[in-house]
PDB file of C-alpha atoms and ligand atoms in Angstrom:
ATOM      1  CA  MET N 376     -78.688 -49.761 -46.252  1.00 48.00           C
ATOM      2  CA  ILE N 377     -79.011 -46.515 -48.181  1.00 55.00           C
ATOM      3  CA  THR N 378     -82.465 -45.982 -49.628  1.00 60.00           C
ATOM      4  CA  GLU N 379     -82.786 -42.253 -50.334  1.00 79.00           C
ATOM      5  CA  LYS N 380     -82.098 -41.445 -53.965  1.00 88.00           C
ATOM      6  CA  ILE N 381     -79.644 -38.682 -54.778  1.00 95.00           C
ATOM      7  CA  ASN N 382     -80.370 -36.340 -57.657  1.00 96.00           C
ATOM      8  CA  LYS N 383     -78.173 -33.911 -59.482  1.00 97.00           C
ATOM      9  CA  SER N 384     -79.865 -31.063 -57.572  1.00 97.00           C
ATOM     10  CA  ASP N 385     -78.603 -32.519 -54.270  1.00 98.00           C
ATOM     11  CA  ILE N 386     -75.018 -31.828 -55.305  1.00 98.00           C
ATOM     12  CA  ASP N 387     -73.424 -28.644 -53.985  1.00 98.00           C
ATOM     13  CA  ILE N 388     -71.869 -27.025 -57.046  1.00 97.00           C
ATOM     14  CA  THR N 389     -69.651 -24.837 -54.864  1.00 98.00           C
ATOM     15  CA  LYS N 390     -67.878 -27.934 -53.488  1.00 98.00           C
ATOM     16  CA  LEU N 391     -67.263 -30.025 -56.569  1.00 98.00           C
ATOM     17  CA  PRO N 392     -64.302 -32.359 -56.852  1.00 98.00           C
ATOM     18  CA  LYS N 393     -62.008 -31.110 -59.613  1.00 98.00           C
ATOM     19  CA  HIS N 394     -60.999 -34.608 -60.604  1.00 99.00           C
ATOM     20  CA  VAL N 395     -62.967 -37.844 -60.287  1.00 99.00           C
ATOM     21  CA  ALA N 396     -61.409 -41.213 -61.117  1.00 99.00           C
ATOM     22  CA  ILE N 397     -63.257 -44.498 -61.565  1.00 99.00           C
ATOM     23  CA  ILE N 398     -62.027 -48.099 -61.548  1.00 99.00           C
ATOM     24  CA  MET N 399     -64.489 -49.710 -63.954  1.00 98.00           C
ATOM     25  CA  ASP N 400     -64.621 -53.126 -62.307  1.00 98.00           C
ATOM     26  CA  GLY N 401     -67.073 -56.037 -62.147  1.00 98.00           C
ATOM     27  CA  ASN N 402     -67.790 -56.688 -65.830  1.00 98.00           C
ATOM     28  CA  GLY N 403     -66.856 -60.362 -65.613  1.00 98.00           C
ATOM     29  CA  ARG N 404     -69.053 -61.001 -62.580  1.00 98.00           C
ATOM     30  CA  TRP N 405     -71.944 -59.146 -64.218  1.00 98.00           C
ATOM     31  CA  ALA N 406     -71.766 -61.557 -67.169  1.00 98.00           C
ATOM     32  CA  LYS N 407     -71.268 -64.617 -64.957  1.00 98.00           C
ATOM     33  CA  LYS N 408     -74.387 -63.790 -62.948  1.00 98.00           C
ATOM     34  CA  ARG N 409     -76.327 -64.009 -66.206  1.00 98.00           C
ATOM     35  CA  GLY N 410     -74.600 -67.146 -67.475  1.00 98.00           C
ATOM     36  CA  LEU N 411     -72.957 -65.156 -70.282  1.00 98.00           C
ATOM     37  CA  PRO N 412     -69.322 -65.144 -71.482  1.00 98.00           C
ATOM     38  CA  ARG N 413     -67.167 -62.427 -69.893  1.00 98.00           C
ATOM     39  CA  HIS N 414     -66.984 -60.266 -73.012  1.00 98.00           C
ATOM     40  CA  PHE N 415     -70.724 -59.556 -72.738  1.00 98.00           C
ATOM     41  CA  GLY N 416     -69.933 -57.906 -69.418  1.00 98.00           C
ATOM     42  CA  HIS N 417     -67.193 -55.826 -71.017  1.00 98.00           C
ATOM     43  CA  GLN N 418     -69.558 -54.807 -73.806  1.00 98.00           C
ATOM     44  CA  GLU N 419     -72.237 -53.764 -71.329  1.00 98.00           C
ATOM     45  CA  GLY N 420     -69.571 -51.952 -69.284  1.00 98.00           C
ATOM     46  CA  MET N 421     -68.464 -50.069 -72.381  1.00 98.00           C
ATOM     47  CA  ASN N 422     -72.062 -49.024 -72.972  1.00 98.00           C
ATOM     48  CA  ARG N 423     -72.067 -47.185 -69.624  1.00 98.00           C
ATOM     49  CA  VAL N 424     -69.013 -45.064 -70.367  1.00 98.00           C
ATOM     50  CA  ILE N 425     -70.429 -42.267 -72.510  1.00 98.00           C
ATOM     51  CA  ASP N 426     -73.345 -41.617 -70.131  1.00 98.00           C
ATOM     52  CA  ILE N 427     -70.982 -41.300 -67.181  1.00 98.00           C
ATOM     53  CA  VAL N 428     -68.706 -38.992 -69.181  1.00 98.00           C
ATOM     54  CA  GLU N 429     -71.680 -36.776 -70.055  1.00 98.00           C
ATOM     55  CA  ALA N 430     -73.084 -36.827 -66.510  1.00 98.00           C
ATOM     56  CA  THR N 431     -69.682 -35.862 -65.092  1.00 98.00           C
ATOM     57  CA  LYS N 432     -69.348 -33.015 -67.528  1.00 98.00           C
ATOM     58  CA  ASP N 433     -72.912 -31.931 -66.883  1.00 98.00           C
ATOM     59  CA  ILE N 434     -72.213 -31.610 -63.144  1.00 98.00           C
ATOM     60  CA  GLY N 435     -69.288 -29.326 -63.974  1.00 98.00           C
ATOM     61  CA  ILE N 436     -66.369 -31.604 -63.123  1.00 98.00           C
ATOM     62  CA  LYS N 437     -63.298 -30.803 -65.196  1.00 98.00           C
ATOM     63  CA  TYR N 438     -61.279 -34.028 -65.052  1.00 99.00           C
ATOM     64  CA  LEU N 439     -62.512 -37.603 -65.285  1.00 99.00           C
ATOM     65  CA  THR N 440     -60.196 -40.617 -65.316  1.00 99.00           C
ATOM     66  CA  LEU N 441     -61.442 -44.090 -66.231  1.00 99.00           C
ATOM     67  CA  TYR N 442     -59.351 -47.184 -65.570  1.00 99.00           C
ATOM     68  CA  ALA N 443     -59.910 -49.407 -68.592  1.00 98.00           C
ATOM     69  CA  PHE N 444     -56.885 -51.743 -68.791  1.00 98.00           C
ATOM     70  CA  SER N 445     -54.072 -52.231 -66.303  1.00 99.00           C
ATOM     71  CA  THR N 446     -50.490 -53.369 -66.829  1.00 98.00           C
ATOM     72  CA  GLU N 447     -51.565 -56.529 -64.962  1.00 98.00           C
ATOM     73  CA  ASN N 448     -54.546 -57.216 -67.241  1.00 98.00           C
ATOM     74  CA  TRP N 449     -52.162 -58.742 -69.850  1.00 98.00           C
ATOM     75  CA  LYS N 450     -52.316 -61.853 -67.631  1.00 98.00           C
ATOM     76  CA  ARG N 451     -55.831 -62.521 -68.938  1.00 98.00           C
ATOM     77  CA  PRO N 452     -56.591 -64.992 -71.743  1.00 98.00           C
ATOM     78  CA  LYS N 453     -55.810 -63.663 -75.215  1.00 98.00           C
ATOM     79  CA  VAL N 454     -59.458 -63.906 -76.307  1.00 98.00           C
ATOM     80  CA  GLU N 455     -60.486 -61.604 -73.479  1.00 98.00           C
ATOM     81  CA  ILE N 456     -57.701 -59.106 -74.219  1.00 98.00           C
ATOM     82  CA  ASP N 457     -58.673 -59.134 -77.915  1.00 98.00           C
ATOM     83  CA  ALA N 458     -62.302 -58.510 -76.972  1.00 98.00           C
ATOM     84  CA  LEU N 459     -61.298 -55.541 -74.799  1.00 98.00           C
ATOM     85  CA  MET N 460     -59.154 -54.054 -77.597  1.00 98.00           C
ATOM     86  CA  ASN N 461     -62.021 -54.470 -80.057  1.00 98.00           C
ATOM     87  CA  LEU N 462     -64.380 -52.723 -77.658  1.00 98.00           C
ATOM     88  CA  LEU N 463     -61.962 -49.818 -77.396  1.00 98.00           C
ATOM     89  CA  VAL N 464     -62.034 -49.444 -81.181  1.00 98.00           C
ATOM     90  CA  LEU N 465     -65.812 -49.724 -81.174  1.00 98.00           C
ATOM     91  CA  PHE N 466     -66.117 -47.140 -78.391  1.00 98.00           C
ATOM     92  CA  ILE N 467     -64.098 -44.565 -80.311  1.00 98.00           C
ATOM     93  CA  ARG N 468     -65.935 -45.221 -83.579  1.00 98.00           C
ATOM     94  CA  ARG N 469     -69.311 -44.966 -81.890  1.00 98.00           C
ATOM     95  CA  GLU N 470     -68.735 -42.156 -79.384  1.00 98.00           C
ATOM     96  CA  LEU N 471     -66.036 -39.872 -80.779  1.00 98.00           C
ATOM     97  CA  GLN N 472     -68.597 -37.491 -82.202  1.00 98.00           C
ATOM     98  CA  ARG N 473     -70.300 -37.188 -78.804  1.00 98.00           C
ATOM     99  CA  LEU N 474     -66.965 -36.456 -77.142  1.00 98.00           C
ATOM    100  CA  VAL N 475     -66.336 -33.722 -79.700  1.00 98.00           C
ATOM    101  CA  THR N 476     -69.840 -32.255 -79.283  1.00 97.00           C
ATOM    102  CA  ASN N 477     -69.409 -32.223 -75.503  1.00 98.00           C
ATOM    103  CA  GLY N 478     -66.094 -30.374 -75.697  1.00 98.00           C
ATOM    104  CA  VAL N 479     -64.228 -33.302 -74.131  1.00 98.00           C
ATOM    105  CA  LYS N 480     -60.501 -33.621 -74.665  1.00 98.00           C
ATOM    106  CA  LEU N 481     -59.236 -37.225 -74.691  1.00 98.00           C
ATOM    107  CA  ASN N 482     -55.963 -38.099 -73.021  1.00 98.00           C
ATOM    108  CA  ILE N 483     -54.473 -41.569 -72.478  1.00 99.00           C
ATOM    109  CA  LEU N 484     -52.658 -42.542 -69.279  1.00 99.00           C
ATOM    110  CA  GLY N 485     -50.285 -45.466 -69.780  1.00 98.00           C
ATOM    111  CA  ASP N 486     -48.032 -46.817 -72.493  1.00 98.00           C
ATOM    112  CA  TRP N 487     -50.434 -47.236 -75.374  1.00 98.00           C
ATOM    113  CA  SER N 488     -47.597 -47.638 -77.909  1.00 98.00           C
ATOM    114  CA  VAL N 489     -47.700 -51.406 -77.303  1.00 98.00           C
ATOM    115  CA  LEU N 490     -51.412 -51.804 -78.085  1.00 98.00           C
ATOM    116  CA  PRO N 491     -52.389 -53.475 -81.392  1.00 98.00           C
ATOM    117  CA  ASP N 492     -52.282 -51.233 -84.497  1.00 98.00           C
ATOM    118  CA  LEU N 493     -56.019 -50.680 -84.864  1.00 98.00           C
ATOM    119  CA  PRO N 494     -56.676 -49.362 -81.325  1.00 98.00           C
ATOM    120  CA  GLN N 495     -53.586 -47.167 -81.690  1.00 98.00           C
ATOM    121  CA  LYS N 496     -54.863 -45.758 -84.962  1.00 98.00           C
ATOM    122  CA  GLU N 497     -58.287 -44.983 -83.476  1.00 98.00           C
ATOM    123  CA  ILE N 498     -56.772 -43.435 -80.343  1.00 98.00           C
ATOM    124  CA  ASN N 499     -54.600 -41.187 -82.497  1.00 98.00           C
ATOM    125  CA  ARG N 500     -57.651 -40.114 -84.449  1.00 98.00           C
ATOM    126  CA  ALA N 501     -59.626 -39.403 -81.255  1.00 98.00           C
ATOM    127  CA  ILE N 502     -56.792 -37.423 -79.649  1.00 98.00           C
ATOM    128  CA  GLU N 503     -56.408 -35.364 -82.811  1.00 98.00           C
ATOM    129  CA  ALA N 504     -60.166 -34.739 -83.114  1.00 98.00           C
ATOM    130  CA  THR N 505     -60.506 -33.599 -79.484  1.00 98.00           C
ATOM    131  CA  LYS N 506     -57.207 -31.787 -78.962  1.00 98.00           C
ATOM    132  CA  ASP N 507     -58.679 -28.273 -78.985  1.00 98.00           C
ATOM    133  CA  ASN N 508     -61.549 -29.115 -76.607  1.00 98.00           C
ATOM    134  CA  SER N 509     -61.408 -27.581 -73.146  1.00 98.00           C
ATOM    135  CA  ASP N 510     -64.715 -28.203 -71.351  1.00 98.00           C
ATOM    136  CA  MET N 511     -63.506 -31.419 -69.739  1.00 98.00           C
ATOM    137  CA  VAL N 512     -60.495 -33.737 -69.853  1.00 99.00           C
ATOM    138  CA  LEU N 513     -61.236 -37.454 -70.147  1.00 99.00           C
ATOM    139  CA  ASN N 514     -58.264 -39.601 -69.208  1.00 99.00           C
ATOM    140  CA  ILE N 515     -58.547 -43.240 -70.182  1.00 99.00           C
ATOM    141  CA  ALA N 516     -56.007 -45.390 -68.360  1.00 99.00           C
ATOM    142  CA  LEU N 517     -54.869 -48.054 -70.835  1.00 98.00           C
ATOM    143  CA  ASN N 518     -51.982 -50.391 -70.174  1.00 98.00           C
ATOM    144  CA  TYR N 519     -51.671 -48.215 -67.105  1.00 99.00           C
ATOM    145  CA  GLY N 520     -49.942 -49.116 -63.846  1.00 99.00           C
ATOM    146  CA  GLY N 521     -49.097 -46.685 -61.076  1.00 99.00           C
ATOM    147  CA  ARG N 522     -45.738 -48.325 -60.432  1.00 98.00           C
ATOM    148  CA  GLN N 523     -44.872 -48.365 -64.141  1.00 98.00           C
ATOM    149  CA  GLU N 524     -45.780 -44.661 -64.255  1.00 99.00           C
ATOM    150  CA  ILE N 525     -43.472 -43.832 -61.339  1.00 98.00           C
ATOM    151  CA  SER N 526     -40.550 -45.873 -62.658  1.00 98.00           C
ATOM    152  CA  ARG N 527     -41.014 -44.205 -66.043  1.00 98.00           C
ATOM    153  CA  ALA N 528     -40.938 -40.799 -64.327  1.00 98.00           C
ATOM    154  CA  VAL N 529     -37.664 -41.690 -62.590  1.00 98.00           C
ATOM    155  CA  LYS N 530     -36.116 -42.651 -65.924  1.00 98.00           C
ATOM    156  CA  LEU N 531     -37.322 -39.468 -67.630  1.00 98.00           C
ATOM    157  CA  ILE N 532     -35.999 -37.310 -64.799  1.00 98.00           C
ATOM    158  CA  LEU N 533     -32.613 -39.066 -64.958  1.00 98.00           C
ATOM    159  CA  GLU N 534     -32.435 -38.622 -68.733  1.00 98.00           C
ATOM    160  CA  ASP N 535     -33.205 -34.921 -68.356  1.00 98.00           C
ATOM    161  CA  HIS N 536     -30.586 -34.656 -65.639  1.00 98.00           C
ATOM    162  CA  LEU N 537     -27.942 -36.341 -67.816  1.00 98.00           C
ATOM    163  CA  ARG N 538     -28.785 -33.885 -70.617  1.00 98.00           C
ATOM    164  CA  GLY N 539     -28.165 -31.070 -68.163  1.00 98.00           C
ATOM    165  CA  ASN N 540     -31.809 -29.960 -68.099  1.00 98.00           C
ATOM    166  CA  ILE N 541     -32.577 -30.566 -64.431  1.00 98.00           C
ATOM    167  CA  ASP N 542     -30.528 -30.157 -61.248  1.00 98.00           C
ATOM    168  CA  VAL N 543     -30.700 -32.753 -58.469  1.00 98.00           C
ATOM    169  CA  ASP N 544     -31.351 -29.963 -55.950  1.00 98.00           C
ATOM    170  CA  VAL N 545     -34.630 -28.880 -57.578  1.00 97.00           C
ATOM    171  CA  ILE N 546     -36.155 -32.377 -57.722  1.00 98.00           C
ATOM    172  CA  GLY N 547     -39.116 -32.478 -55.380  1.00 98.00           C
ATOM    173  CA  GLU N 548     -42.665 -33.808 -55.093  1.00 98.00           C
ATOM    174  CA  ASP N 549     -43.908 -31.474 -57.814  1.00 98.00           C
ATOM    175  CA  THR N 550     -41.142 -32.554 -60.171  1.00 98.00           C
ATOM    176  CA  ILE N 551     -42.339 -36.140 -59.952  1.00 98.00           C
ATOM    177  CA  SER N 552     -45.946 -35.027 -60.613  1.00 98.00           C
ATOM    178  CA  GLN N 553     -44.733 -33.227 -63.722  1.00 98.00           C
ATOM    179  CA  TYR N 554     -43.242 -36.423 -65.130  1.00 98.00           C
ATOM    180  CA  LEU N 555     -46.401 -38.484 -64.644  1.00 99.00           C
ATOM    181  CA  TYR N 556     -48.995 -39.057 -67.389  1.00 99.00           C
ATOM    182  CA  THR N 557     -51.271 -36.641 -65.495  1.00 99.00           C
ATOM    183  CA  ASN N 558     -48.794 -33.751 -65.764  1.00 98.00           C
ATOM    184  CA  GLY N 559     -50.590 -30.426 -65.308  1.00 98.00           C
ATOM    185  CA  GLN N 560     -53.768 -31.972 -63.898  1.00 98.00           C
ATOM    186  CA  PRO N 561     -55.040 -31.804 -60.313  1.00 98.00           C
ATOM    187  CA  ASP N 562     -54.737 -35.018 -58.289  1.00 98.00           C
ATOM    188  CA  PRO N 563     -57.973 -37.036 -58.081  1.00 99.00           C
ATOM    189  CA  ASP N 564     -60.153 -35.757 -55.245  1.00 98.00           C
ATOM    190  CA  LEU N 565     -62.433 -38.755 -55.426  1.00 99.00           C
ATOM    191  CA  ILE N 566     -61.710 -42.320 -56.514  1.00 99.00           C
ATOM    192  CA  ILE N 567     -64.742 -44.531 -57.124  1.00 99.00           C
ATOM    193  CA  ARG N 568     -64.547 -48.316 -57.224  1.00 98.00           C
ATOM    194  CA  PRO N 569     -67.632 -50.385 -57.855  1.00 98.00           C
ATOM    195  CA  SER N 570     -67.690 -54.239 -57.751  1.00 98.00           C
ATOM    196  CA  GLY N 571     -67.066 -54.697 -54.027  1.00 98.00           C
ATOM    197  CA  GLU N 572     -63.259 -54.853 -54.185  1.00 98.00           C
ATOM    198  CA  LEU N 573     -61.565 -52.636 -51.624  1.00 98.00           C
ATOM    199  CA  ARG N 574     -58.244 -51.956 -53.310  1.00 98.00           C
ATOM    200  CA  LEU N 575     -56.544 -49.634 -55.784  1.00 98.00           C
ATOM    201  CA  SER N 576     -55.082 -52.309 -58.081  1.00 99.00           C
ATOM    202  CA  ASN N 577     -52.116 -50.135 -59.083  1.00 99.00           C
ATOM    203  CA  PHE N 578     -54.282 -47.131 -60.016  1.00 99.00           C
ATOM    204  CA  LEU N 579     -52.949 -43.576 -59.628  1.00 99.00           C
ATOM    205  CA  THR N 580     -50.417 -44.669 -57.007  1.00 98.00           C
ATOM    206  CA  TYR N 581     -48.655 -41.314 -56.671  1.00 99.00           C
ATOM    207  CA  GLN N 582     -51.675 -39.094 -57.319  1.00 99.00           C
ATOM    208  CA  SER N 583     -53.994 -40.791 -54.806  1.00 99.00           C
ATOM    209  CA  ALA N 584     -52.006 -39.820 -51.687  1.00 98.00           C
ATOM    210  CA  TYR N 585     -54.896 -37.641 -50.424  1.00 98.00           C
ATOM    211  CA  SER N 586     -57.819 -38.883 -52.488  1.00 98.00           C
ATOM    212  CA  GLU N 587     -61.151 -39.723 -50.921  1.00 98.00           C
ATOM    213  CA  PHE N 588     -62.389 -43.246 -51.715  1.00 98.00           C
ATOM    214  CA  TRP N 589     -65.911 -44.380 -52.472  1.00 98.00           C
ATOM    215  CA  PHE N 590     -66.628 -48.083 -52.763  1.00 98.00           C
ATOM    216  CA  SER N 591     -69.813 -49.835 -53.806  1.00 98.00           C
ATOM    217  CA  ASP N 592     -70.933 -53.423 -54.401  1.00 98.00           C
ATOM    218  CA  ILE N 593     -72.642 -52.483 -57.630  1.00 98.00           C
ATOM    219  CA  LEU N 594     -70.982 -53.960 -60.735  1.00 98.00           C
ATOM    220  CA  TRP N 595     -69.733 -51.505 -63.362  1.00 98.00           C
ATOM    221  CA  PRO N 596     -72.295 -52.504 -66.056  1.00 98.00           C
ATOM    222  CA  ASP N 597     -75.017 -51.534 -63.534  1.00 98.00           C
ATOM    223  CA  PHE N 598     -73.360 -48.237 -62.604  1.00 98.00           C
ATOM    224  CA  ASP N 599     -75.418 -45.238 -63.676  1.00 97.00           C
ATOM    225  CA  LYS N 600     -75.454 -41.532 -62.996  1.00 97.00           C
ATOM    226  CA  THR N 601     -77.418 -41.902 -59.756  1.00 97.00           C
ATOM    227  CA  GLN N 602     -74.414 -43.792 -58.326  1.00 97.00           C
ATOM    228  CA  LEU N 603     -72.147 -41.019 -59.557  1.00 98.00           C
ATOM    229  CA  TYR N 604     -74.355 -38.422 -57.843  1.00 98.00           C
ATOM    230  CA  ARG N 605     -74.369 -40.502 -54.658  1.00 98.00           C
ATOM    231  CA  ALA N 606     -70.552 -40.783 -54.645  1.00 98.00           C
ATOM    232  CA  ILE N 607     -70.148 -37.028 -55.106  1.00 98.00           C
ATOM    233  CA  PHE N 608     -72.832 -36.269 -52.525  1.00 98.00           C
ATOM    234  CA  ASP N 609     -71.059 -38.511 -49.977  1.00 98.00           C
ATOM    235  CA  TYR N 610     -67.695 -36.969 -50.884  1.00 98.00           C
ATOM    236  CA  GLN N 611     -69.056 -33.504 -50.151  1.00 98.00           C
ATOM    237  CA  LYS N 612     -69.887 -34.524 -46.591  1.00 98.00           C
ATOM    238  CA  ARG N 613     -66.324 -35.593 -45.819  1.00 98.00           C
ATOM    239  CA  ASP N 614     -63.885 -33.469 -43.887  1.00 98.00           C
ATOM    240  CA  ARG N 615     -60.624 -33.316 -45.840  1.00 98.00           C
ATOM    241  CA  ARG N 616     -57.958 -32.277 -43.394  1.00 98.00           C
ATOM    242  CA  PHE N 617     -54.759 -32.958 -45.371  1.00 97.00           C
ATOM    243  CA  GLY N 618     -52.933 -33.509 -42.100  1.00 97.00           C
ATOM    244  CA  GLY N 619     -54.249 -30.322 -40.513  1.00 98.00           C
ATOM    245  CA  ILE N 620     -56.878 -30.079 -37.779  1.00 96.00           C
TER     246      ILE N 620
HETATM  247  C1  LIG O1635     -63.194 -54.745 -65.248  1.00 75.24           C
HETATM  248  O1  LIG O1635     -64.007 -55.870 -65.083  1.00 75.24           O
HETATM  249  C2  LIG O1635     -62.677 -54.600 -66.651  1.00 75.24           C
HETATM  250  C3  LIG O1635     -61.236 -54.801 -66.788  1.00 75.24           C
HETATM  251  C4  LIG O1635     -60.398 -55.109 -65.843  1.00 75.24           C
HETATM  252  C5  LIG O1635     -60.706 -54.640 -68.107  1.00 75.24           C
HETATM  253  P1  LIG O1635     -63.392 -57.291 -64.762  1.00 75.24           P
HETATM  254  O2  LIG O1635     -63.146 -58.011 -66.035  1.00 75.24           O
HETATM  255  O3  LIG O1635     -62.212 -57.182 -63.880  1.00 75.24           O
HETATM  256  O4  LIG O1635     -64.606 -57.932 -63.986  1.00 75.24           O
HETATM  257  P2  LIG O1635     -64.534 -58.913 -62.752  1.00 75.24           P
HETATM  258  O5  LIG O1635     -63.708 -58.245 -61.695  1.00 75.24           O
HETATM  259  O6  LIG O1635     -63.905 -60.179 -63.244  1.00 75.24           O
HETATM  260  O7  LIG O1635     -65.951 -59.094 -62.345  1.00 75.24           O
HETATM  261  C1  LIG O1636     -58.599 -53.118 -62.103  1.00 75.24           C
HETATM  262  O1  LIG O1636     -59.472 -54.193 -62.095  1.00 75.24           O
HETATM  263  C2  LIG O1636     -58.286 -52.709 -63.502  1.00 75.24           C
HETATM  264  C3  LIG O1636     -59.383 -52.162 -64.274  1.00 75.24           C
HETATM  265  C4  LIG O1636     -60.614 -51.994 -63.875  1.00 75.24           C
HETATM  266  C5  LIG O1636     -59.046 -51.764 -65.602  1.00 75.24           C
HETATM  267  P1  LIG O1636     -58.968 -55.701 -61.972  1.00 75.24           P
HETATM  268  O2  LIG O1636     -60.163 -56.551 -62.014  1.00 75.24           O
HETATM  269  O3  LIG O1636     -57.911 -55.968 -62.974  1.00 75.24           O
HETATM  270  O4  LIG O1636     -58.300 -55.693 -60.530  1.00 75.24           O
HETATM  271  P2  LIG O1636     -57.966 -56.882 -59.544  1.00 75.24           P
HETATM  272  O5  LIG O1636     -57.249 -57.927 -60.350  1.00 75.24           O
HETATM  273  O6  LIG O1636     -59.249 -57.406 -59.005  1.00 75.24           O
HETATM  274  O7  LIG O1636     -57.123 -56.269 -58.481  1.00 75.24           O
HETATM  275 MG1  LIG O1637     -62.023 -57.144 -61.848  1.00 75.24          MG
END
């Protein structure tokens, strides 16, 4: 059992991960524990997001990815999906100004063209309002699935090939990276999953080949910056060999 508390000053700023990704899981269980409907958990989870964005930026990390809705989450009851979409709209309306003030550029991973009109409209507005920011990139994964992303990349590469824009001979690992939603970004160094589940759930399938993983039993609505500091502190003690010795 870990008892010592990690502070921001414990983090070695010379060994920061470039890209941190978080699977925001455990909202439903958080609500259930309190005898509340699931959407209360989602609401409380949404309330944590801006603080974690600001804490990440404050540490000096340049890329943060948050998994908000997977391609598999459409299996949930319509009322829950509607609640999640409404919270997305609410998040942008409430926090866009803070993203702008913090110099955060918003980017969406996933096919958000199939979301309801209102979330799409708000996302467009947020992307436009943050497009010139360069202090940090915030990726929100929405209707995102790692396998969908890879199959989409294959299609895009084939289309470019048929148009005569890309030769079969030059297609390599980097080519695939360039056709993913994260084109131009470093792969996640650290992937954090609260809630006690020990799986990726179709998150960053291609990009996570050499990521370090940090799991915790804490539920996302209880996740605060001390957990973020702890995850980064633990990450900095790992020996990343990338197949070397
Ligand atoms: C994560 O919390 C939020 C989304 C998947 C949108 P869950 O809703 O999965 O919470 P649990 O796993 O049921 O506790
Ligand atoms: C992963 O959580 C997706 C998000 C957090 C958005 P899930 O709760 O959907 O994952 P599973 O179903 O437990 O694998
Ligand atoms: Mg879950």
